[in-house]
Amino acid sequence: MQVQRVVLSSRPGKNGAPVPENFRLEETTLSLDLKDGEVLVRTLFLSVDPYMRCRMNEDTGAEYLTPWQLSESVDGGGVGVVKSSRCSGFSEGDVVTSFNWPWQTHSAVKGNILQKVDPQLVDGHLSYFLGAVGMTGLTALLGMREKGHVTKGANQTMVVSGAAGACGSIAGQIGRLDGCVRVVGICGSEEKCRALVEDLGFSAAINYRRDDVPAKLRECCPDGVDVYFDNVGGAVSDTVIAQMNNSSHVILCGQISQYNKDVPYPPPLSEETQEALRSKNITRERFMVLNYMDKMEAALLQLSQWVKSGQIKVLETVVNGIENMGVAFCSMMNGGNVGKQIIKLSE
Ligand code: NDP
């Protein structure tokens, strides 16, 4: 059968911003003769994620990430439906997901990269398996639970950066559900600020591109900051950390503001910020969702319940067509998404 796939065409290079032209759409022929252990899947939705910027480099800078190879099919989070199977445990019609889904309209993949999922967990919104009831929701929930130290009744103020994105939008809502008295989001547009406050129940929002962040943060967090869910790093995080309370906690989720720079992860901090962390006894441990596989099943159930009951609202930005993978990835890296960036390939 003829299928379309996206390959890596070129690398952004040292300290380079990715562009859609780094990716190339190709037609290729897929053999329908499955080998033992293989499953033929039709792709429904694909995910683009910040960590993929590291996979575009020859050296990813992270021991757990392998580089994508030039002219080879790119892969990442995906969800789809089984067309045929020579792998026990999978049969036609099953809905499946994987962290290593090829950017391809149909694929023959090894069954051991697939997980079967129950569409009822997301009331049929299958793209949620890539976001709120998938990797980014898990990152928000497990990050909060493992590193946030949120305690009901403790009068805590939480700040989230990258707040209108996939992880940030869920983390802030979990902060509210877990009992923070104030949840303040920092993000890059007025539209996003409005969505955080009016749709997701954040207490306040700050536009880091327009507002005086230190002044507005002081105004929104009169009792200082107790928990900081950090998705972005850089100047925004330096400002938040400067206003954190003694013995408070940073959830070191990601540092997207530094991903186009050729620095190791986590990127180095300024002397001033290091001193603020030391002198105020602020915890800032690296968090990696993949280290908590044993907690994922229970966490997914919790996320599903919150989403189904409406206690957590899900925002998505959906782009149609495999030909737009590169555009969607670059748009997400530049803040074009509200909520999870999804690419829809087929019904
Ligand atoms: P998002 O949906 O949040 O999309 C990325 C967002 O980052 C953009 O929308 C943009 O929003 C913001 N951004 C881009 N450049 C900058 C910048 N220079 N300064 C501030 N904000 C910027 O992506 P995810 O939710 O998927 O990922 C969020 C973070 O979580 C990333 O750092 C990612 O690496 C990390 N992550 C970590 C995991 C872990 O296990 N630790 C797992 C998954 C994700 P805006 O308009 O606000 O600028």
Coordinates of N, CA, C and O in Angstrom, one line a residue, residues 1-5 26-30 104:
M1 N 0.8 -1.2 0.0 CA 0.0 0.0 0.0 C 0.9 1.2 0.0 O 2.0 1.2 0.6
Q2 N 0.4 2.3 -0.7 CA 1.1 3.6 -0.7 C 0.8 4.4 0.6 O -0.3 4.5 1.0
V3 N 1.9 4.8 1.3 CA 1.7 5.6 2.6 C 2.5 6.9 2.5 O 3.5 6.9 1.7
Q4 N 2.2 7.8 3.3 CA 3.0 9.0 3.5 C 3.7 9.0 4.8 O 3.2 8.5 5.8
R5 N 5.0 9.5 4.7 CA 5.7 9.5 6.0 C 6.6 10.8 6.0 O 6.8 11.4 5.0
E26 N 7.3 12.3 2.4 CA 7.6 11.3 1.3 C 6.5 10.3 1.1 O 5.7 10.1 2.0
E27 N 6.4 9.8 -0.1 CA 5.5 8.7 -0.3 C 6.4 7.4 -0.3 O 7.5 7.4 -0.8
T28 N 5.9 6.4 0.3 CA 6.6 5.1 0.3 C 5.6 3.9 0.2 O 4.4 4.1 0.4
T29 N 6.2 2.8 -0.1 CA 5.3 1.6 -0.2 C 5.5 0.7 1.0 O 6.6 0.5 1.5
L30 N 4.3 0.4 1.6 CA 4.3 -0.4 2.8 C 3.9 -1.8 2.5 O 2.8 -2.0 2.0
Q104 N 3.9 8.5 10.1 CA 3.6 7.8 8.9 C 2.1 7.5 9.0 O 1.5 7.2 10.0

